[in-house]
Amino acid sequence: GQQVMQIPQYQHVQEGEDFTTYCNSSTTLSNIQWYKQRPGGHPVFLIQLVKSGEVKKQKRLTFQFGEAKKNSSLHITATQTTDVGTYFCAETDSWGKLQFGAGTQVVVTP
Amino acid sequence: DTGVSQNPRHKITKRGQNVTFRCDPISEHNRLYWYRQTLGQGPEFLTYFQNEAQLEKSRLLSDRFSAERPKGSFSTLEIQRTEQGDSAMYLCASSYSDRGRSGYTFGSGTRLTVV
């Protein structure tokens, strides 16, 4: 099935700094969803992007879908300790099931 | 509605034993999914149901795994003759049949340890 690659695998961020995590595919994605999983927790839905070049914001989080629909990014500004966790991108296939990337694990240093 | 509920939260079993997990989805959701997650990896798809019909099974799901969703409500995932490689977090998720546009709601998972 479709495979989405996430980079970086790990991200150490100083509190207050910005960072970006990327989700890439070799083929066109029909859509992309982002989830956050806190340590010891379960994935929590953040957002879905469907349209080419789409940009959506949730407070300090900005999500983008590439023009070619082969990549997506999540940018977090002014990182806080509450941003700790693993961020996953995933595509839904024609049957609606999710194909997850391996995730970006974010550690925030106070 | 309190979301997706999974029981038990933790299960330790001896190799060769059978285990069964339960998932109670959000009542309005007609799709139910099972995923497996190991440390440092994203969740891997196992199987899913639309109402009571099991529509797809992953190649990861060997003959030792079986899932049911009687009457399109709760679901059970059974693993027979457990092996150490089955140790993982088993996640259940539910959604509307809108290709996930509303997002999937995951349960807290059942962590299986096979000793």
PDB file of C-alpha atoms in Angstrom:
ATOM      1  CA  GLY A   1       0.000   0.000   0.000  1.00  0.00           C
ATOM      2  CA  GLN A   2       0.853   3.670   0.008  1.00  0.00           C
ATOM      3  CA  GLN A   3       3.872   4.488   2.124  1.00  0.00           C
ATOM      4  CA  VAL A   4       4.391   7.913   3.624  1.00  0.00           C
ATOM      5  CA  MET A   5       7.837   8.808   4.944  1.00  0.00           C
ATOM      6  CA  GLN A   6       8.261  11.208   7.828  1.00  0.00           C
ATOM      7  CA  ILE A   7      11.333  13.266   8.614  1.00  0.00           C
ATOM      8  CA  PRO A   8      12.916  13.828  10.955  1.00  0.00           C
ATOM      9  CA  GLN A   9      12.405  10.737  13.075  1.00  0.00           C
ATOM     10  CA  TYR A  10      13.373  12.653  16.224  1.00  0.00           C
ATOM     11  CA  GLN A  11      13.224  16.361  16.962  1.00  0.00           C
ATOM     12  CA  HIS A  12      14.695  18.011  20.050  1.00  0.00           C
ATOM     13  CA  VAL A  13      13.376  21.530  20.436  1.00  0.00           C
ATOM     14  CA  GLN A  14      14.116  24.272  22.936  1.00  0.00           C
ATOM     15  CA  GLU A  15      10.970  25.652  24.481  1.00  0.00           C
ATOM     16  CA  GLY A  16       9.901  28.759  22.582  1.00  0.00           C
ATOM     17  CA  GLU A  17      11.534  27.720  19.301  1.00  0.00           C
ATOM     18  CA  ASP A  18       9.770  26.774  16.080  1.00  0.00           C
ATOM     19  CA  PHE A  19      10.103  23.488  14.237  1.00  0.00           C
ATOM     20  CA  THR A  20       8.722  21.705  11.205  1.00  0.00           C
ATOM     21  CA  THR A  21       8.121  18.033  10.508  1.00  0.00           C
ATOM     22  CA  TYR A  22       7.610  16.669   7.023  1.00  0.00           C
ATOM     23  CA  CYS A  23       5.621  13.894   5.416  1.00  0.00           C
ATOM     24  CA  ASN A  24       6.627  12.742   1.934  1.00  0.00           C
ATOM     25  CA  SER A  25       5.294  10.298  -0.614  1.00  0.00           C
ATOM     26  CA  SER A  26       6.621   9.096  -3.959  1.00  0.00           C
ATOM     27  CA  THR A  27       3.088   9.057  -5.353  1.00  0.00           C
ATOM     28  CA  THR A  28       0.168  11.444  -5.232  1.00  0.00           C
ATOM     29  CA  LEU A  29      -1.754  11.393  -1.999  1.00  0.00           C
ATOM     30  CA  SER A  30      -5.540  11.565  -2.029  1.00  0.00           C
ATOM     31  CA  ASN A  31      -5.502  13.246   1.357  1.00  0.00           C
ATOM     32  CA  ILE A  32      -3.363  13.493   4.464  1.00  0.00           C
ATOM     33  CA  GLN A  33      -4.323  13.355   8.102  1.00  0.00           C
ATOM     34  CA  TRP A  34      -2.203  14.347  11.088  1.00  0.00           C
ATOM     35  CA  TYR A  35      -2.371  12.766  14.508  1.00  0.00           C
ATOM     36  CA  LYS A  36      -0.599  13.454  17.798  1.00  0.00           C
ATOM     37  CA  GLN A  37       0.255  10.721  20.264  1.00  0.00           C
ATOM     38  CA  ARG A  38       1.405  11.737  23.714  1.00  0.00           C
ATOM     39  CA  PRO A  39       3.841   9.429  25.533  1.00  0.00           C
ATOM     40  CA  GLY A  40       1.842   6.460  26.793  1.00  0.00           C
ATOM     41  CA  GLY A  41      -1.258   7.672  25.002  1.00  0.00           C
ATOM     42  CA  HIS A  42      -3.166   6.939  21.838  1.00  0.00           C
ATOM     43  CA  PRO A  43      -3.267   8.834  18.515  1.00  0.00           C
ATOM     44  CA  VAL A  44      -5.525  11.879  18.543  1.00  0.00           C
ATOM     45  CA  PHE A  45      -6.815  13.351  15.289  1.00  0.00           C
ATOM     46  CA  LEU A  46      -5.562  16.849  14.543  1.00  0.00           C
ATOM     47  CA  ILE A  47      -6.597  17.667  10.983  1.00  0.00           C
ATOM     48  CA  GLN A  48      -7.248  16.425   7.449  1.00  0.00           C
ATOM     49  CA  LEU A  49      -5.937  18.108   4.269  1.00  0.00           C
ATOM     50  CA  VAL A  50      -7.473  17.267   0.918  1.00  0.00           C
ATOM     51  CA  LYS A  51      -6.849  20.076  -1.572  1.00  0.00           C
ATOM     52  CA  SER A  52      -3.631  20.828  -3.396  1.00  0.00           C
ATOM     53  CA  GLY A  53      -1.752  23.652  -1.658  1.00  0.00           C
ATOM     54  CA  GLU A  54      -4.155  23.659   1.268  1.00  0.00           C
ATOM     55  CA  VAL A  55      -3.044  25.433   4.437  1.00  0.00           C
ATOM     56  CA  LYS A  56      -4.840  25.113   7.745  1.00  0.00           C
ATOM     57  CA  LYS A  57      -3.995  26.599  11.118  1.00  0.00           C
ATOM     58  CA  GLN A  58      -4.818  25.519  14.627  1.00  0.00           C
ATOM     59  CA  LYS A  59      -3.452  28.093  17.072  1.00  0.00           C
ATOM     60  CA  ARG A  60       0.348  27.560  16.955  1.00  0.00           C
ATOM     61  CA  LEU A  61       0.118  24.662  14.468  1.00  0.00           C
ATOM     62  CA  THR A  62       0.187  25.230  10.706  1.00  0.00           C
ATOM     63  CA  PHE A  63      -0.504  22.342   8.342  1.00  0.00           C
ATOM     64  CA  GLN A  64       0.295  22.431   4.630  1.00  0.00           C
ATOM     65  CA  PHE A  65      -0.450  20.104   1.734  1.00  0.00           C
ATOM     66  CA  GLY A  66       1.939  20.378  -1.181  1.00  0.00           C
ATOM     67  CA  GLU A  67       0.884  21.641  -4.586  1.00  0.00           C
ATOM     68  CA  ALA A  68       1.628  18.255  -6.119  1.00  0.00           C
ATOM     69  CA  LYS A  69      -0.080  16.457  -3.204  1.00  0.00           C
ATOM     70  CA  LYS A  70       3.062  14.425  -2.583  1.00  0.00           C
ATOM     71  CA  ASN A  71       4.094  16.031   0.656  1.00  0.00           C
ATOM     72  CA  SER A  72       2.755  17.706   3.747  1.00  0.00           C
ATOM     73  CA  SER A  73       4.233  19.603   6.640  1.00  0.00           C
ATOM     74  CA  LEU A  74       3.375  20.510  10.201  1.00  0.00           C
ATOM     75  CA  HIS A  75       4.955  23.670  11.595  1.00  0.00           C
ATOM     76  CA  ILE A  76       4.739  24.509  15.281  1.00  0.00           C
ATOM     77  CA  THR A  77       5.640  27.978  16.485  1.00  0.00           C
ATOM     78  CA  ALA A  78       6.795  28.900  19.991  1.00  0.00           C
ATOM     79  CA  THR A  79       7.019  25.282  21.126  1.00  0.00           C
ATOM     80  CA  GLN A  80       5.635  24.499  24.571  1.00  0.00           C
ATOM     81  CA  THR A  81       6.173  21.479  26.801  1.00  0.00           C
ATOM     82  CA  THR A  82       2.606  20.425  25.985  1.00  0.00           C
ATOM     83  CA  ASP A  83       3.753  19.832  22.383  1.00  0.00           C
ATOM     84  CA  VAL A  84       5.745  16.777  23.495  1.00  0.00           C
ATOM     85  CA  GLY A  85       4.709  13.608  21.702  1.00  0.00           C
ATOM     86  CA  THR A  86       4.890  11.808  18.391  1.00  0.00           C
ATOM     87  CA  TYR A  87       3.278  13.376  15.356  1.00  0.00           C
ATOM     88  CA  PHE A  88       2.037  11.011  12.672  1.00  0.00           C
ATOM     89  CA  CYS A  89       0.851  11.694   9.169  1.00  0.00           C
ATOM     90  CA  ALA A  90      -1.423   9.167   7.504  1.00  0.00           C
ATOM     91  CA  GLU A  91      -3.310   8.721   4.277  1.00  0.00           C
ATOM     92  CA  THR A  92      -6.747   7.176   3.980  1.00  0.00           C
ATOM     93  CA  ASP A  93      -7.121   4.783   1.071  1.00  0.00           C
ATOM     94  CA  SER A  94     -10.246   4.197  -1.014  1.00  0.00           C
ATOM     95  CA  TRP A  95     -11.674   1.991   1.746  1.00  0.00           C
ATOM     96  CA  GLY A  96     -11.066   4.601   4.396  1.00  0.00           C
ATOM     97  CA  LYS A  97      -8.325   2.825   6.286  1.00  0.00           C
ATOM     98  CA  LEU A  98      -5.303   4.767   7.486  1.00  0.00           C
ATOM     99  CA  GLN A  99      -1.728   4.137   6.340  1.00  0.00           C
ATOM    100  CA  PHE A 100       0.533   5.764   8.921  1.00  0.00           C
ATOM    101  CA  GLY A 101       4.053   7.049   8.636  1.00  0.00           C
ATOM    102  CA  ALA A 102       6.588   6.150  11.306  1.00  0.00           C
ATOM    103  CA  GLY A 103       6.120   9.466  13.077  1.00  0.00           C
ATOM    104  CA  THR A 104       8.289  12.304  14.348  1.00  0.00           C
ATOM    105  CA  GLN A 105       9.025  12.086  18.050  1.00  0.00           C
ATOM    106  CA  VAL A 106       9.260  15.556  19.571  1.00  0.00           C
ATOM    107  CA  VAL A 107      11.089  16.267  22.803  1.00  0.00           C
ATOM    108  CA  VAL A 108      10.899  19.755  24.266  1.00  0.00           C
ATOM    109  CA  THR A 109      13.651  21.080  26.500  1.00  0.00           C
ATOM    110  CA  PRO A 110      12.542  23.757  28.993  1.00  0.00           C
TER     111      PRO A 110
ATOM    112  CA  ASP B   1     -20.754   9.045  24.781  1.00  0.00           C
ATOM    113  CA  THR B   2     -17.327   8.682  26.333  1.00  0.00           C
ATOM    114  CA  GLY B   3     -15.439   7.819  23.152  1.00  0.00           C
ATOM    115  CA  VAL B   4     -13.899   4.521  22.105  1.00  0.00           C
ATOM    116  CA  SER B   5     -13.467   2.110  24.987  1.00  0.00           C
ATOM    117  CA  GLN B   6     -11.035  -0.810  25.021  1.00  0.00           C
ATOM    118  CA  ASN B   7     -10.703  -3.589  27.538  1.00  0.00           C
ATOM    119  CA  PRO B   8      -8.535  -4.734  29.124  1.00  0.00           C
ATOM    120  CA  ARG B   9      -5.941  -1.955  29.229  1.00  0.00           C
ATOM    121  CA  HIS B  10      -3.141  -4.405  29.886  1.00  0.00           C
ATOM    122  CA  LYS B  11      -2.819  -8.131  29.349  1.00  0.00           C
ATOM    123  CA  ILE B  12       0.092 -10.371  30.258  1.00  0.00           C
ATOM    124  CA  THR B  13      -0.161 -13.901  28.971  1.00  0.00           C
ATOM    125  CA  LYS B  14       2.028 -16.925  28.592  1.00  0.00           C
ATOM    126  CA  ARG B  15       3.114 -18.004  25.155  1.00  0.00           C
ATOM    127  CA  GLY B  16       0.612 -20.390  23.643  1.00  0.00           C
ATOM    128  CA  GLN B  17      -2.401 -19.017  25.473  1.00  0.00           C
ATOM    129  CA  ASN B  18      -5.401 -17.421  23.775  1.00  0.00           C
ATOM    130  CA  VAL B  19      -6.388 -13.824  24.479  1.00  0.00           C
ATOM    131  CA  THR B  20      -9.422 -11.741  23.554  1.00  0.00           C
ATOM    132  CA  PHE B  21      -9.711  -7.969  23.490  1.00  0.00           C
ATOM    133  CA  ARG B  22     -12.867  -5.914  23.329  1.00  0.00           C
ATOM    134  CA  CYS B  23     -13.587  -2.571  21.687  1.00  0.00           C
ATOM    135  CA  ASP B  24     -16.706  -0.458  22.146  1.00  0.00           C
ATOM    136  CA  PRO B  25     -16.775   2.227  19.445  1.00  0.00           C
ATOM    137  CA  ILE B  26     -18.595   5.537  19.414  1.00  0.00           C
ATOM    138  CA  SER B  27     -22.208   4.534  18.895  1.00  0.00           C
ATOM    139  CA  GLU B  28     -22.828   6.764  15.850  1.00  0.00           C
ATOM    140  CA  HIS B  29     -19.753   5.448  14.019  1.00  0.00           C
ATOM    141  CA  ASN B  30     -20.385   2.594  11.604  1.00  0.00           C
ATOM    142  CA  ARG B  31     -16.748   1.859  10.833  1.00  0.00           C
ATOM    143  CA  LEU B  32     -14.449   0.119  13.274  1.00  0.00           C
ATOM    144  CA  TYR B  33     -10.738  -0.520  12.793  1.00  0.00           C
ATOM    145  CA  TRP B  34      -8.096  -2.557  14.565  1.00  0.00           C
ATOM    146  CA  TYR B  35      -4.464  -1.477  14.477  1.00  0.00           C
ATOM    147  CA  ARG B  36      -1.304  -2.807  16.076  1.00  0.00           C
ATOM    148  CA  GLN B  37       1.509  -0.561  17.246  1.00  0.00           C
ATOM    149  CA  THR B  38       4.989  -1.521  18.389  1.00  0.00           C
ATOM    150  CA  LEU B  39       7.473   0.779  20.076  1.00  0.00           C
ATOM    151  CA  GLY B  40       8.771   3.528  17.843  1.00  0.00           C
ATOM    152  CA  GLN B  41       6.455   2.687  14.956  1.00  0.00           C
ATOM    153  CA  GLY B  42       3.240   4.036  13.585  1.00  0.00           C
ATOM    154  CA  PRO B  43       0.063   1.999  13.953  1.00  0.00           C
ATOM    155  CA  GLU B  44      -0.274  -0.827  11.421  1.00  0.00           C
ATOM    156  CA  PHE B  45      -3.651  -1.713   9.982  1.00  0.00           C
ATOM    157  CA  LEU B  46      -5.033  -5.140  10.898  1.00  0.00           C
ATOM    158  CA  THR B  47      -8.695  -5.222   9.893  1.00  0.00           C
ATOM    159  CA  TYR B  48     -11.845  -3.187   9.694  1.00  0.00           C
ATOM    160  CA  PHE B  49     -15.612  -3.466   9.769  1.00  0.00           C
ATOM    161  CA  GLN B  50     -18.423  -1.485   8.294  1.00  0.00           C
ATOM    162  CA  ASN B  51     -21.346  -2.282  10.529  1.00  0.00           C
ATOM    163  CA  GLU B  52     -21.094  -6.048  11.104  1.00  0.00           C
ATOM    164  CA  ALA B  53     -19.270  -6.842   7.861  1.00  0.00           C
ATOM    165  CA  GLN B  54     -15.526  -7.402   7.968  1.00  0.00           C
ATOM    166  CA  LEU B  55     -14.392  -5.717   4.762  1.00  0.00           C
ATOM    167  CA  GLU B  56     -10.637  -6.125   4.767  1.00  0.00           C
ATOM    168  CA  LYS B  57      -7.921  -8.012   6.587  1.00  0.00           C
ATOM    169  CA  SER B  58      -4.251  -7.173   6.478  1.00  0.00           C
ATOM    170  CA  ARG B  59      -1.660  -9.754   5.501  1.00  0.00           C
ATOM    171  CA  LEU B  60      -0.303  -9.100   8.992  1.00  0.00           C
ATOM    172  CA  LEU B  61      -3.344 -10.908  10.343  1.00  0.00           C
ATOM    173  CA  SER B  62      -2.336 -14.555  10.439  1.00  0.00           C
ATOM    174  CA  ASP B  63      -4.761 -17.434  10.882  1.00  0.00           C
ATOM    175  CA  ARG B  64      -4.246 -17.117  14.636  1.00  0.00           C
ATOM    176  CA  PHE B  65      -6.037 -13.770  14.614  1.00  0.00           C
ATOM    177  CA  SER B  66      -9.790 -13.423  14.302  1.00  0.00           C
ATOM    178  CA  ALA B  67     -12.034 -10.429  14.727  1.00  0.00           C
ATOM    179  CA  GLU B  68     -15.780 -10.129  15.004  1.00  0.00           C
ATOM    180  CA  ARG B  69     -18.303  -7.365  15.265  1.00  0.00           C
ATOM    181  CA  PRO B  70     -21.659  -8.978  16.008  1.00  0.00           C
ATOM    182  CA  LYS B  71     -24.658  -6.770  15.316  1.00  0.00           C
ATOM    183  CA  GLY B  72     -22.361  -3.953  14.242  1.00  0.00           C
ATOM    184  CA  SER B  73     -21.762  -2.780  17.767  1.00  0.00           C
ATOM    185  CA  PHE B  74     -18.745  -3.784  19.859  1.00  0.00           C
ATOM    186  CA  SER B  75     -15.892  -5.776  18.374  1.00  0.00           C
ATOM    187  CA  THR B  76     -13.577  -8.474  19.678  1.00  0.00           C
ATOM    188  CA  LEU B  77     -10.085  -9.381  18.533  1.00  0.00           C
ATOM    189  CA  GLU B  78      -8.889 -12.848  19.474  1.00  0.00           C
ATOM    190  CA  ILE B  79      -5.337 -14.109  19.208  1.00  0.00           C
ATOM    191  CA  GLN B  80      -4.898 -17.866  19.487  1.00  0.00           C
ATOM    192  CA  ARG B  81      -1.676 -19.589  20.516  1.00  0.00           C
ATOM    193  CA  THR B  82       0.042 -16.308  21.295  1.00  0.00           C
ATOM    194  CA  GLU B  83       3.692 -15.815  20.383  1.00  0.00           C
ATOM    195  CA  GLN B  84       6.215 -13.353  21.783  1.00  0.00           C
ATOM    196  CA  GLY B  85       6.080 -11.450  18.518  1.00  0.00           C
ATOM    197  CA  ASP B  86       2.429 -10.650  19.233  1.00  0.00           C
ATOM    198  CA  SER B  87       3.499  -8.346  22.071  1.00  0.00           C
ATOM    199  CA  ALA B  88       2.298  -4.882  21.074  1.00  0.00           C
ATOM    200  CA  MET B  89      -0.322  -2.240  21.687  1.00  0.00           C
ATOM    201  CA  TYR B  90      -3.606  -3.141  20.006  1.00  0.00           C
ATOM    202  CA  LEU B  91      -5.580  -0.050  19.095  1.00  0.00           C
ATOM    203  CA  CYS B  92      -9.194   0.192  18.081  1.00  0.00           C
ATOM    204  CA  ALA B  93     -10.582   3.183  16.209  1.00  0.00           C
ATOM    205  CA  SER B  94     -13.980   4.142  14.886  1.00  0.00           C
ATOM    206  CA  SER B  95     -15.219   6.647  12.337  1.00  0.00           C
ATOM    207  CA  TYR B  96     -18.102   7.646  10.127  1.00  0.00           C
ATOM    208  CA  SER B  97     -18.056   6.142   6.651  1.00  0.00           C
ATOM    209  CA  ASP B  98     -16.889   9.434   5.133  1.00  0.00           C
ATOM    210  CA  ARG B  99     -13.384   8.226   4.301  1.00  0.00           C
ATOM    211  CA  GLY B 100     -12.275   9.564   7.631  1.00  0.00           C
ATOM    212  CA  ARG B 101     -12.898  13.219   6.838  1.00  0.00           C
ATOM    213  CA  SER B 102     -14.052  13.673  10.398  1.00  0.00           C
ATOM    214  CA  GLY B 103     -10.996  11.904  11.677  1.00  0.00           C
ATOM    215  CA  TYR B 104     -10.706   8.618  13.466  1.00  0.00           C
ATOM    216  CA  THR B 105     -11.257   8.311  17.193  1.00  0.00           C
ATOM    217  CA  PHE B 106      -8.865   5.890  18.806  1.00  0.00           C
ATOM    218  CA  GLY B 107      -9.319   4.030  22.055  1.00  0.00           C
ATOM    219  CA  SER B 108      -6.624   3.921  24.707  1.00  0.00           C
ATOM    220  CA  GLY B 109      -5.500   0.534  23.488  1.00  0.00           C
ATOM    221  CA  THR B 110      -4.772  -2.852  25.004  1.00  0.00           C
ATOM    222  CA  ARG B 111      -1.118  -3.505  25.718  1.00  0.00           C
ATOM    223  CA  LEU B 112      -0.339  -7.181  25.254  1.00  0.00           C
ATOM    224  CA  THR B 113       2.782  -8.740  26.708  1.00  0.00           C
ATOM    225  CA  VAL B 114       3.503 -12.362  25.848  1.00  0.00           C
ATOM    226  CA  VAL B 115       6.009 -13.996  28.184  1.00  0.00           C
TER     227      VAL B 115
END
